Each structure stands twice: as C-alpha cells, then as structure tokens.
Coordinates of C-alpha atoms and ligand atoms in Angstrom, one line a residue:
Chain A
M231 CA 53.6 -20.7 10.5
D232 CA 53.5 -22.8 7.0
L233 CA 50.5 -20.7 5.0
T234 CA 52.0 -22.5 1.6
I235 CA 49.2 -24.2 1.4
V236 CA 47.1 -21.6 1.6
W237 CA 48.7 -20.1 -1.0
E238 CA 48.5 -22.7 -3.9
S239 CA 44.9 -23.6 -3.2
M240 CA 43.9 -19.7 -3.8
P241 CA 43.5 -20.2 -7.5
R242 CA 41.1 -23.8 -6.7
L243 CA 39.4 -21.4 -4.2
L244 CA 38.0 -18.3 -5.5
G245 CA 37.3 -20.5 -8.7
G246 CA 34.5 -22.1 -6.1
T247 CA 33.9 -18.7 -4.9
V248 CA 32.6 -17.7 -8.3
L249 CA 30.4 -21.4 -8.5
T250 CA 29.3 -20.2 -4.8
L251 CA 28.1 -16.4 -6.4
E252 CA 26.6 -16.6 -9.1
I253 CA 24.0 -19.6 -7.7
T254 CA 23.7 -17.7 -4.8
F255 CA 22.8 -14.8 -7.0
L256 CA 20.6 -16.6 -9.1
S257 CA 18.6 -17.9 -7.1
L258 CA 18.2 -14.9 -5.5
L259 CA 17.1 -14.1 -8.1
A260 CA 15.1 -16.8 -9.8
G261 CA 13.7 -16.9 -5.7
L262 CA 12.4 -12.9 -5.7
C263 CA 10.4 -13.2 -8.7
L264 CA 9.1 -16.9 -7.7
A265 CA 8.3 -14.8 -4.1
V266 CA 6.0 -12.1 -5.5
P267 CA 3.2 -14.0 -6.7
V268 CA 3.5 -16.2 -3.6
A269 CA 3.0 -14.0 -1.7
V270 CA -0.4 -11.8 -3.3
A271 CA -1.6 -15.4 -3.8
R272 CA -1.5 -16.1 0.7
L273 CA -2.6 -13.5 1.1
S274 CA -5.8 -14.0 -1.6
Y275 CA -8.5 -14.3 0.0
R276 CA -9.6 -16.7 -2.2
R277 CA -8.7 -20.7 -1.4
I278 CA -8.0 -21.9 -4.3
L279 CA -4.8 -18.9 -4.3
W280 CA -3.9 -19.2 -0.8
M281 CA -4.2 -22.9 0.6
P282 CA -1.6 -23.6 -1.8
A283 CA 1.2 -20.8 -1.8
Y284 CA -0.1 -22.1 2.2
G285 CA 1.3 -25.2 1.9
Y286 CA 3.8 -24.4 -0.3
M287 CA 5.4 -22.4 2.5
L288 CA 4.8 -24.5 4.6
Y289 CA 6.7 -27.3 3.2
F290 CA 9.4 -25.3 2.5
R291 CA 10.5 -23.7 5.3
G292 CA 9.1 -26.4 7.7
T293 CA 12.0 -29.3 6.0
P294 CA 15.9 -28.5 6.0
L295 CA 16.8 -27.3 2.8
L296 CA 19.0 -31.0 2.9
V297 CA 16.3 -33.0 2.8
Q298 CA 15.2 -30.7 0.3
L299 CA 17.8 -31.6 -2.3
F300 CA 18.4 -35.0 -1.2
L301 CA 14.3 -35.5 -2.5
V302 CA 15.5 -33.3 -5.8
Y303 CA 19.0 -34.7 -6.5
Y304 CA 18.4 -38.2 -5.8
G305 CA 15.0 -38.2 -5.6
S306 CA 14.0 -37.7 -8.9
G307 CA 15.8 -40.7 -10.6
Q308 CA 13.2 -42.8 -9.1
F309 CA 10.4 -40.2 -11.7
Q310 CA 13.3 -40.5 -14.8
P311 CA 10.5 -42.2 -17.3
L312 CA 8.2 -39.8 -15.8
L313 CA 10.7 -37.2 -16.5
D314 CA 12.1 -37.7 -19.5
Q315 CA 8.7 -38.1 -21.0
A316 CA 8.0 -34.0 -20.2
G317 CA 11.3 -33.2 -21.7
V318 CA 12.7 -32.2 -18.2
W319 CA 15.5 -35.2 -17.6
F320 CA 18.8 -34.3 -18.7
L321 CA 18.1 -30.8 -16.8
F322 CA 18.2 -33.2 -13.4
R323 CA 20.9 -35.1 -14.0
E324 CA 23.1 -32.0 -13.2
A325 CA 23.7 -32.0 -9.9
Y326 CA 23.8 -28.3 -10.8
F327 CA 20.5 -27.8 -12.3
C328 CA 19.2 -29.1 -8.2
A329 CA 20.7 -26.7 -6.9
L330 CA 19.6 -24.0 -8.2
L331 CA 15.7 -25.5 -7.7
T332 CA 16.1 -26.8 -4.5
L333 CA 17.4 -23.3 -3.4
T334 CA 14.7 -21.2 -5.7
L335 CA 12.0 -23.3 -3.8
N336 CA 13.9 -22.5 -1.1
T337 CA 14.2 -18.9 -0.8
A338 CA 11.4 -18.0 -2.5
A339 CA 8.6 -19.2 0.5
Y340 CA 11.0 -17.7 2.7
T341 CA 10.8 -14.4 0.8
A342 CA 7.5 -14.9 0.5
E343 CA 7.0 -14.8 3.6
I344 CA 8.5 -12.0 4.0
L345 CA 6.8 -10.0 1.7
R346 CA 3.3 -11.8 3.3
G347 CA 4.4 -10.0 6.6
A348 CA 4.9 -6.5 4.6
I349 CA 2.2 -6.1 2.3
S350 CA -0.1 -6.7 5.8
A351 CA 2.3 -3.6 7.6
V352 CA 1.1 -0.9 4.7
P353 CA -0.3 1.4 5.9
R354 CA -4.3 0.4 5.0
G355 CA -4.8 4.9 4.5
E356 CA -2.5 4.6 1.6
I357 CA -3.8 1.9 -0.2
E358 CA -7.6 3.0 0.2
A359 CA -6.9 6.4 -0.9
A360 CA -5.1 4.3 -3.9
R361 CA -9.0 2.5 -4.3
S362 CA -10.8 5.8 -3.4
L363 CA -9.0 6.9 -7.0
G364 CA -10.0 4.2 -8.9
M365 CA -6.7 2.0 -8.7
S366 CA -7.2 -1.8 -8.3
G367 CA -6.4 -5.1 -8.4
L368 CA -2.4 -5.2 -10.3
L369 CA -2.3 -1.4 -10.4
L370 CA -2.9 -1.3 -7.0
Y371 CA -0.5 -3.9 -6.3
R372 CA 2.5 -2.8 -9.1
R373 CA 2.1 1.1 -8.3
I374 CA 1.8 1.2 -4.0
I375 CA 1.8 -1.8 -2.5
L376 CA 4.7 -3.7 -3.9
P377 CA 6.5 -1.0 -4.2
K378 CA 5.8 -0.4 -0.3
A379 CA 5.9 -3.8 1.0
F380 CA 9.8 -4.6 -0.7
R381 CA 11.2 -1.0 1.3
L382 CA 9.5 -2.3 4.0
A383 CA 10.7 -6.3 3.5
L384 CA 14.8 -4.8 3.0
P385 CA 16.6 -6.1 6.4
A386 CA 14.3 -9.2 6.4
Y387 CA 15.5 -9.5 2.7
T388 CA 18.8 -9.3 3.9
N389 CA 19.2 -11.6 5.9
E390 CA 17.2 -14.5 3.6
A391 CA 20.3 -13.1 1.4
I392 CA 23.1 -13.5 3.5
F393 CA 21.5 -16.8 5.0
L394 CA 21.4 -18.3 1.1
L395 CA 24.7 -17.9 0.7
Q396 CA 25.7 -19.8 3.5
A397 CA 23.2 -22.4 3.1
T398 CA 24.9 -22.5 -0.5
S399 CA 27.6 -24.5 1.0
L400 CA 25.4 -27.5 1.6
V401 CA 25.4 -28.1 -2.4
S402 CA 28.6 -29.2 -2.2
I403 CA 26.9 -32.4 -0.9
I404 CA 25.9 -33.4 -4.1
T405 CA 29.3 -33.2 -5.8
L406 CA 29.2 -29.8 -6.4
L407 CA 32.8 -27.7 -6.2
D408 CA 31.7 -24.0 -5.4
L409 CA 34.0 -23.1 -2.0
T410 CA 33.1 -25.8 0.4
G411 CA 33.0 -28.2 -1.8
V412 CA 36.4 -27.0 -3.4
A413 CA 37.7 -26.9 -0.6
R414 CA 36.7 -30.3 1.2
I415 CA 39.0 -32.1 -2.0
I416 CA 41.9 -30.4 -1.1
V417 CA 41.4 -31.3 2.4
A418 CA 41.4 -34.5 1.7
R419 CA 44.7 -34.9 -0.1
S420 CA 46.3 -32.6 2.0
F421 CA 45.2 -33.5 5.4
E422 CA 45.0 -29.3 5.9
P423 CA 41.5 -28.6 7.4
Y424 CA 42.4 -26.4 9.8
K425 CA 43.9 -23.7 7.7
L426 CA 41.6 -24.1 4.3
Y427 CA 38.5 -24.2 6.7
I428 CA 39.5 -20.9 8.6
T429 CA 40.7 -19.7 4.5
V430 CA 37.2 -20.9 3.2
A431 CA 35.6 -19.0 6.6
L432 CA 36.9 -15.7 5.7
I433 CA 36.1 -15.7 2.7
Y434 CA 32.7 -16.1 3.6
L435 CA 32.7 -13.7 5.7
A436 CA 33.5 -11.2 4.0
I437 CA 31.3 -11.9 1.1
T438 CA 29.2 -11.7 3.3
Y439 CA 30.3 -8.4 4.8
L440 CA 29.9 -6.7 1.5
V441 CA 26.5 -7.6 1.2
A442 CA 26.0 -6.0 4.7
F443 CA 27.2 -3.4 3.4
A444 CA 25.6 -2.5 -0.3
A445 CA 21.9 -2.8 1.7
R446 CA 22.9 -0.7 4.4
H447 CA 23.6 1.6 1.2
A448 CA 20.4 0.4 -0.7
E449 CA 18.4 1.1 2.7
R450 CA 19.5 4.6 3.0
H451 CA 18.4 5.8 -0.7
L452 CA 15.4 3.5 -0.4
S453 CA 14.0 5.1 2.8
A454 CA 15.0 9.4 2.5
H455 CA 11.3 9.7 2.3
L456 CA 10.7 9.1 5.2
R457 CA 12.9 10.6 6.8
E458 CA 12.8 14.3 7.9
R459 CA 14.4 16.9 5.1
P460 CA 17.5 17.7 7.0
V461 CA 18.2 21.2 8.0
E462 CA 18.5 23.2 6.3
G463 CA 20.2 26.4 8.1
V464 CA 19.7 27.3 11.4
A465 CA 15.6 27.5 12.3
G466 CA 14.7 23.8 11.0
A467 CA 11.7 23.2 8.2
S468 CA 8.6 22.2 10.5
G469 CA 7.8 19.4 10.4
R470 CA 6.3 17.4 12.9
Chain B
M592 CA -31.5 -0.7 -16.6
T593 CA -30.0 2.8 -18.1
P594 CA -31.7 5.8 -15.5
D595 CA -33.1 9.1 -17.5
V596 CA -30.0 11.2 -16.9
G597 CA -32.1 14.6 -16.8
P598 CA -30.6 18.2 -16.1
R599 CA -32.2 18.0 -11.9
E600 CA -30.7 14.6 -11.5
A601 CA -28.8 14.6 -9.0
A602 CA -24.9 14.5 -8.4
L603 CA -25.3 11.4 -5.2
R604 CA -28.2 10.2 -4.7
V605 CA -27.9 8.1 -1.8
T606 CA -31.3 5.7 -0.5
N607 CA -31.8 3.9 2.7
L608 CA -28.5 3.4 3.2
H609 CA -28.3 0.7 6.2
K610 CA -24.2 -0.5 7.1
A611 CA -23.7 -2.9 10.6
F612 CA -20.9 -3.7 11.4
G613 CA -21.4 -7.6 13.2
S614 CA -23.9 -6.3 15.5
L615 CA -23.6 -3.0 15.5
D616 CA -25.8 -1.1 13.6
V617 CA -24.1 2.0 12.2
L618 CA -26.6 3.4 9.5
R619 CA -29.9 2.9 9.7
G620 CA -31.5 4.0 7.0
I621 CA -30.0 6.9 5.0
S622 CA -31.2 9.4 3.0
L623 CA -29.4 12.7 1.0
A624 CA -29.2 14.2 -2.2
A625 CA -27.1 16.2 -3.6
H626 CA -27.3 18.6 -6.3
E627 CA -24.8 20.6 -8.2
H628 CA -23.1 23.1 -6.8
D629 CA -23.8 22.1 -3.0
V630 CA -22.4 21.6 0.0
I631 CA -23.1 19.8 2.4
A632 CA -21.9 19.7 6.4
V633 CA -22.9 15.9 7.9
M634 CA -22.3 16.3 11.8
G635 CA -22.3 13.8 14.6
A636 CA -20.8 13.0 17.5
S637 CA -17.8 10.9 17.7
G638 CA -18.8 6.8 16.5
S639 CA -22.5 8.7 14.9
G640 CA -20.9 7.1 11.5
K641 CA -20.3 10.0 9.5
S642 CA -17.2 8.2 8.4
T643 CA -18.9 4.7 7.5
L644 CA -21.1 7.1 5.7
L645 CA -18.7 8.3 3.6
R646 CA -16.8 4.6 2.9
C647 CA -20.0 2.9 2.2
I648 CA -20.5 6.3 -0.8
N649 CA -17.5 5.3 -2.3
L650 CA -17.9 1.1 -1.5
L651 CA -14.7 1.4 0.5
D652 CA -17.0 -0.2 2.8
I653 CA -19.9 -1.9 1.5
P654 CA -23.0 -1.3 3.1
D655 CA -26.2 -3.8 3.3
A656 CA -28.7 -2.6 2.0
G657 CA -29.4 0.8 0.3
E658 CA -28.3 2.9 -3.5
V659 CA -26.1 5.4 -4.3
H660 CA -27.0 6.9 -7.3
V661 CA -23.4 9.3 -9.2
G662 CA -24.7 11.4 -12.2
G663 CA -27.6 9.3 -12.4
E664 CA -26.0 5.9 -12.3
L665 CA -26.7 3.7 -10.3
I666 CA -23.9 1.5 -8.2
H667 CA -24.9 -1.9 -9.5
M668 CA -24.6 -4.2 -6.1
C669 CA -25.4 -7.9 -5.9
F670 CA -24.8 -11.1 -4.2
D671 CA -21.9 -13.5 -4.5
R672 CA -22.3 -17.4 -2.9
R673 CA -21.3 -16.9 0.1
G674 CA -24.6 -14.3 0.5
Q675 CA -21.8 -11.9 1.0
R676 CA -23.4 -8.4 -0.7
T677 CA -21.1 -6.7 -2.8
A678 CA -20.2 -4.9 -6.2
A679 CA -22.3 -6.5 -9.5
D680 CA -19.0 -5.0 -11.1
P681 CA -15.7 -3.3 -9.9
R682 CA -14.8 -2.1 -13.4
Q683 CA -18.2 0.1 -12.2
V684 CA -17.0 0.8 -9.0
D685 CA -13.5 1.5 -10.4
R686 CA -14.7 3.9 -12.7
I687 CA -17.3 5.6 -9.7
R688 CA -15.0 6.1 -7.6
T689 CA -12.2 8.7 -10.1
R690 CA -15.8 10.8 -10.1
L691 CA -15.3 10.6 -6.8
G692 CA -12.9 12.2 -4.9
M693 CA -12.3 11.8 -1.7
V694 CA -10.5 13.6 1.1
F695 CA -9.2 11.6 4.2
Q696 CA -8.8 12.8 8.0
R697 CA -5.9 10.9 7.9
F698 CA -4.6 12.5 4.4
N699 CA -3.3 9.0 3.7
L700 CA -0.2 10.5 0.9
W701 CA 1.8 7.4 -0.5
S702 CA 4.7 7.9 1.8
H703 CA 7.7 6.5 -1.1
M704 CA 5.8 9.3 -3.9
T705 CA 6.7 12.8 -3.7
V706 CA 3.9 15.8 -3.5
L707 CA 3.9 15.6 -7.8
Q708 CA 3.8 12.2 -7.9
N709 CA 1.3 11.5 -5.1
I710 CA -1.2 13.9 -7.7
I711 CA -0.1 12.8 -11.6
E712 CA -0.5 8.1 -10.6
A713 CA -3.6 8.3 -10.6
P714 CA -4.7 11.0 -13.2
I715 CA -1.9 9.1 -15.5
R716 CA -2.2 5.6 -14.3
V717 CA -6.6 5.2 -14.2
L718 CA -7.8 7.9 -16.4
G719 CA -5.0 7.3 -19.3
V720 CA -4.5 11.0 -19.4
P721 CA -0.8 12.3 -21.0
R722 CA 2.3 13.0 -18.7
R723 CA 2.8 15.3 -19.1
R724 CA -0.7 17.1 -19.3
A725 CA -1.1 15.8 -15.8
I726 CA 2.0 17.7 -14.5
E727 CA 1.3 20.4 -16.5
Q728 CA -2.6 20.4 -14.4
A729 CA -0.6 19.3 -11.2
D730 CA 1.8 22.3 -11.1
Q731 CA -1.6 24.2 -11.4
L732 CA -3.6 22.8 -8.7
L733 CA -0.9 23.0 -6.7
R734 CA -0.7 26.7 -7.0
K735 CA -3.7 26.7 -5.7
V736 CA -3.5 25.1 -3.1
G737 CA -0.3 27.5 -2.3
L738 CA 2.3 24.3 -2.0
Y739 CA 3.5 24.7 -5.6
D740 CA 7.1 24.7 -4.1
K741 CA 6.9 21.7 -2.4
R742 CA 6.1 19.2 -5.3
D743 CA 9.2 17.7 -4.8
D744 CA 9.3 17.5 -1.6
F745 CA 8.6 14.0 0.1
P746 CA 5.0 14.1 1.9
A747 CA 7.8 13.3 5.6
Y748 CA 8.9 16.5 5.1
L749 CA 5.8 18.3 5.4
S750 CA 3.2 20.2 7.9
G751 CA 0.3 18.1 8.8
G752 CA -1.9 21.5 7.2
Q753 CA 0.4 21.4 4.3
E754 CA -0.6 17.3 3.5
Q755 CA -3.9 17.7 3.6
R756 CA -3.6 20.6 1.1
A757 CA -1.7 17.8 -1.2
A758 CA -4.2 15.4 -0.7
I759 CA -6.7 18.1 -1.5
A760 CA -5.0 18.6 -4.5
R761 CA -4.9 14.5 -5.5
A762 CA -8.4 14.1 -5.5
L763 CA -9.6 17.6 -7.6
A764 CA -6.4 16.1 -10.2
M765 CA -9.4 12.9 -10.8
E766 CA -11.6 16.2 -12.0
P767 CA -14.2 14.5 -8.9
E768 CA -18.3 15.4 -9.8
V769 CA -18.6 14.8 -6.0
L770 CA -16.0 15.8 -3.2
L771 CA -16.2 13.6 -0.1
L772 CA -14.1 15.3 2.6
D773 CA -13.7 13.1 6.4
E774 CA -13.4 15.0 8.8
P775 CA -10.0 17.1 6.9
T776 CA -8.9 19.4 9.9
S777 CA -9.2 17.3 12.7
A778 CA -6.0 16.0 12.5
L779 CA -4.7 19.3 12.0
D780 CA -2.9 21.4 15.1
P781 CA -5.0 24.0 15.7
E782 CA -2.9 26.4 14.0
L783 CA -2.9 24.6 10.6
V784 CA -6.5 23.9 10.8
G785 CA -8.1 27.3 9.3
E786 CA -5.5 27.1 5.7
V787 CA -6.7 24.1 4.8
L788 CA -10.6 25.8 5.9
K789 CA -9.4 28.8 3.7
V790 CA -8.6 26.3 0.4
I791 CA -12.2 24.2 1.0
D792 CA -13.8 26.9 1.5
D793 CA -12.6 28.3 -2.1
L794 CA -13.4 25.0 -3.7
A795 CA -17.4 25.8 -2.2
A796 CA -17.0 29.0 -4.5
E797 CA -15.9 27.8 -7.1
G798 CA -19.3 26.1 -7.5
R799 CA -17.8 23.0 -6.1
T800 CA -20.5 19.7 -5.6
M801 CA -19.1 18.8 -2.1
L802 CA -20.2 16.4 1.2
I803 CA -18.2 17.1 4.4
V804 CA -18.2 16.2 7.4
T805 CA -16.5 18.4 10.5
H806 CA -16.8 19.4 13.6
E807 CA -15.7 22.7 12.4
I808 CA -19.3 24.7 13.2
G809 CA -18.8 28.2 11.9
F810 CA -16.9 27.1 9.0
A811 CA -19.8 24.8 8.2
R812 CA -22.6 27.7 8.8
A813 CA -20.3 29.4 6.8
V814 CA -19.1 27.3 4.0
S815 CA -22.5 24.5 3.6
S816 CA -25.4 25.7 1.2
R817 CA -26.8 22.6 3.7
T818 CA -26.2 20.4 6.6
I819 CA -27.2 16.8 7.8
F820 CA -26.8 16.3 11.5
L821 CA -26.3 12.6 11.8
H822 CA -27.8 10.5 15.5
Q823 CA -27.6 6.8 15.9
G824 CA -27.2 6.0 12.4
M825 CA -30.1 7.6 11.0
V826 CA -30.5 12.1 9.9
N827 CA -31.7 13.5 12.6
E828 CA -32.6 17.0 11.7
Q829 CA -31.7 18.5 7.9
G830 CA -32.3 22.1 6.5
P831 CA -30.4 25.0 5.2
S832 CA -27.0 25.3 7.2
R833 CA -27.4 28.9 8.4
Q834 CA -31.4 27.5 9.3
V835 CA -30.4 24.5 11.7
L836 CA -27.2 25.6 12.9
D837 CA -28.5 28.7 14.5
E838 CA -32.1 27.3 15.2
P839 CA -31.9 23.4 16.0
R840 CA -34.8 22.0 16.1
S841 CA -34.5 18.7 17.5
E842 CA -33.2 19.0 20.9
R843 CA -30.0 16.5 20.0
F844 CA -28.2 18.4 18.4
R845 CA -28.9 20.8 20.0
R846 CA -27.2 20.0 22.6
F847 CA -24.3 18.5 20.6
L848 CA -23.9 21.9 18.7
S849 CA -23.2 23.7 22.0
G850 CA -20.9 20.6 23.2
G851 CA -18.3 23.1 23.9
N852 CA -15.6 21.4 22.3
W853 CA -16.9 21.3 19.5
G854 CA -16.7 24.8 18.5
R855 CA -12.6 25.7 18.5
A856 CA -12.5 28.0 15.2
A857 CA -16.2 28.0 15.4
L858 CA -17.2 31.7 15.0
T859 CA -14.6 32.2 12.5
T860 CA -14.0 32.6 9.0
P861 CA -11.3 30.7 7.9
S862 CA -9.8 33.8 5.5
Q863 CA -7.8 35.0 8.5
T864 CA -4.9 31.7 7.8
G865 CA -3.9 32.4 4.2
G866 CA -1.6 29.6 2.3
N867 CA 1.9 30.1 3.1
E868 CA 2.3 31.1 -1.4
Ligands
ATP2038 N1 -14.4 -1.6 9.9 C1 -15.2 -1.2 11.5 N2 -15.1 -2.5 11.5 C2 -16.7 -2.6 12.9 N3 -16.7 -1.4 13.8 C3 -16.5 0.0 13.1 C4 -15.7 -0.1 11.7 N4 -15.4 0.6 11.8 C5 -16.5 2.1 12.1 N5 -17.0 0.8 13.0 C6 -17.8 1.2 14.3 O1 -18.3 2.3 14.2 C7 -19.2 2.9 14.4 C8 -19.1 4.4 13.3 O2 -17.8 4.6 13.0 P1 -17.6 6.1 12.3 O3 -15.7 5.7 11.7 O4 -18.3 5.9 11.3 O5 -18.0 7.1 13.0 P2 -18.0 8.2 12.7 O6 -19.1 9.1 12.5 O7 -16.5 8.5 11.5 O8 -17.1 8.7 14.1 P3 -15.6 10.4 14.4 O9 -16.0 11.4 14.7 O10 -15.1 9.1 15.7 O11 -14.8 10.3 13.3 C9 -18.6 3.0 15.5 O12 -19.1 3.0 16.2 C10 -17.5 2.8 15.6 O13 -16.4 1.7 16.5
MG2039 MG1 -14.3 9.5 11.1

C-alpha cells in the first residue's frame, strides 16, 4: 500500500493535533472551574441558586453539541450590536473563541452533574463530624466535601474528558483546523479519505489511551487512603 | 439578653427539649444539666431518642422546642420565612460546636486524611491554632490514646478501636468543655471495646464533663456520676449511677437493665484491656 500521502500530510496532521489538544485542555480546565460552583448551586436548598443551575445543566446536556456550536458561532451574529456595545463582539467573530466557549459550557454542565452525584455520595457522617467541630460553609466544602467528591468523581470525569476530546472534532465544521479539520482539507484535495481518516482515527485513539492511562495513575494515587495497608511480613496488620 | 454566668452555671443545660420526625415524637420534653466534671450516662432502648438528644444539643438536628445552654450561653433559635425553626446565628452555632466535642458511634473519621491530619484539621482551620502548635498538641493526644505510632496512617489502616480512639483525640483537640459520646463502643468487636472504654475512663478521671450514651452497664456504674434513662421521649428515671443502676425504681428501667444482651462486658471495669502501647 502506498502511504506517501500519509507521510506527506503528517506535519499538518500533527499541527491539527496540537490545536485539538489545546482546545480540549483549555475547555476542560475552564469547564472544571465553572462546574464546581454550578454543582454546589445545584445542590443548594435556595431556589435562586439551584433553579438557574438546573436550567443551565438541562439545556447543555439536553441539546446536541453541534447545535450549541452553531448557535454561538452563527447565532451571535444576530446580536452583533449588543455584543459590540458590550465590547466582546471581536471575540464572537472568532471561531476559536466560539468553539472554546461552547465546549467549556458543555463540559461544565456534564461535569457539574458528575460532581453533583459525587458530592451527594460523600458520607454524611464525615460531613457531620466536620460540622460538629465547627466547620461550615466554604470551609466545609473546601476541606472536606470537595476533596472527597473529586476522588469519587474521577472515573466518571475521565470519561467526560475522553468524550470531550472526541467531541472537539465538531469544531472543524465551524472552520477550525483541528485534527479533523486538517484531514478534511487534505482529503478534499487528495481524494484519499480512507488512508487519511484511519490515520486521524489512530491519532485520536493514541491520545485517548494516554489520557486513560494517566487517569488510572491519578486514581491509584488519590485512592491510596482507601486501600488497606500492604501486608507487612507474614502476619498482616489486623485491618477491617 | 446576656445570661449571668455564675460559678454554679452548668457546663451544659438542656431545658424541655422536643423533637419530632414527622408524626414520630422522639423527644417529648427532656431536661438535664451537666455540671463541670459530671459524667452522665444516657441509657434507653433502641429508638428511644438517645442519639437524637445528643444531636439536638449541638444542632445536628434542630429541636422543635426547648433550650440549650452551653457554659451559660443560650443557643439562640428563631423561625425562618417558611416557619422552620432554625439557629438565629449560624456563627454562634459554629462557635458553640467547637465547645462541644462529639464522638460518633461510627467514628466518622475523614478517610482522605491521615490520623494526624484528622486531629489538627479543625484546630488549625476553625480555631486558628498555628500548625506547629496544633501538631504538638495532637502528638500529645495521640500518646494519650495510645496511637502515636499510627499518626501518619489513613483511617482505613486502623482497627475499629483505633479509629474510635483517633476520633476521640480529634474531638479533644478542640479542648471542648463538654464531650458528647454516642455509643462510642457499640460498633466495635467485643475485644476492641475495652481499649476505648479505658480511654474514656481516663478522661473521666481527668474530670472531663461528659454525656455518654452507652449500653455498657458496668462501665456506666464505674465511670458515670449520674445515669439518665430515656423512655418514650422522656426522662423515665435518673439519679446517681450506683443508686439507680443497682436499685432502679421504675419498672421499665429494671426490665431494661435485666435485658441481658446489653450487659455484655457489663460487670467488668474497663481497665483489663489497655491501649496497645
Ligand atoms: N433523620 C430522621 N428522620 C426520621 N426519623 C428519624 C431520624 N433520626 C432518627 N429518627 C427516628 O427517631 C427515633 C429515635 O432515633 P435515635 O437514633 O435517636 O434512637 P437511639 O435511642 O439513638 O437508638 P439506638 O440505640 O438504636 O441508637 C427512631 O425511631 C428513629 O427511627
Ligand atoms: Mg443511637
């Protein structure tokens, strides 16, 4: 089989890979920062906190990412005067910014849902112990609830990160030259879709594998406290 | 407004406490006072509201009516917009809680922190004790409860008895005026009960003010100055422990005491099993 076209395209494909990684990483990071307050608000008893969080999560989890992307990228044009006034139109003109914004809002909604479940799963007794020692509010969240919730959320969050990586391929539709976007252009000129797309697929696969591998390591590290002490010598400690 | 804090003011005073869960009246007017150095044993059948009583004292459950004074300071309550009774000043509650140590049946250590981290967490974050000072104090407590060599282990590495001793050390680190202990040994294997009772015994000998929910009759007789028996949400009998435990007046209490299965380790004092160090 003649793989010349693959070799020749490789530098450009790797260039696209860099953009894919960049978009994935930045939206994951921003998404996580946004997801924490959203999840906390979602769990609040106060209606003015949980209702907006609920609506936000419902919308971004209940509509296709592609539609959200179109809405922000094409839809923002209709609000140009308004956005201009706010001084942010120059941002919405950029496909890159629209992609980042949409992906961030989308992953934040899913991550908030994951965190909501994890926070609810933090043992009540441990929270009560903290309260009984005078901890409350932000301190309680920061020191006890969130550290425990993050650990519980890690497996599901890894899935979300992998999903987002794949989902970034949609940004090629709004003209960005990510890995998929670059491949589409090369294919359009070379008429070799099979070889190129299989290469692209393998690159996504390799990244996914690396992410899953790193996540497994992180998980082992973070859950050290849940495993029993490794048995020392012959007679192990009398663990429970 | 400001209660006079006379020298005779009780360390803990509970007045006419009521609590219902839905239609279930769990507490129906409980009053008690613990003076400094008092050790009060709280007994009662399962479901009689012993845990609820302790939880209402530090507001983990909100009592429907009644007052709680800690060291003469009344915990202020009010009604929110929906008509729910609630603490008037959440910061007062946090402050009061630092003065009431709570030890739970199931330990409730923070599993993501080592024993030492569990103990220094609240003193540093809540009381603002400098880290170095908190660690010194924690090490002292760990020696006292016989866990110094476990200080850097996670709770999952410990036995139940060790976990409970760590939990006691965590409560003590706040230097509370009153310790509330909710069946501190009933989640433990029988052979681990002694080491925890020994620690509590030592605390009583130090003159700590304690309210202990316990089924260990022998322990209550040996350690507590007074015993309170709850039945159907009310104080059914109370008095000096030796007196009421040896000669219960109420028929209920007599039947409870002869109930047998709670009497495990009943007639032994807790000193035969020391800590492991
Ligand atoms: N949060 C709650 N919601 C509803 N009912 C509750 C709640 N907490 C306790 N109860 C009920 O209140 C009653 C008293 O419970 P409590 O835990 O205080 O009993 P206890 O005397 O501590 O019993 P045990 O010896 O089994 O620990 C029980 O019938 C229990 O089912
Ligand atoms: Mg109980």
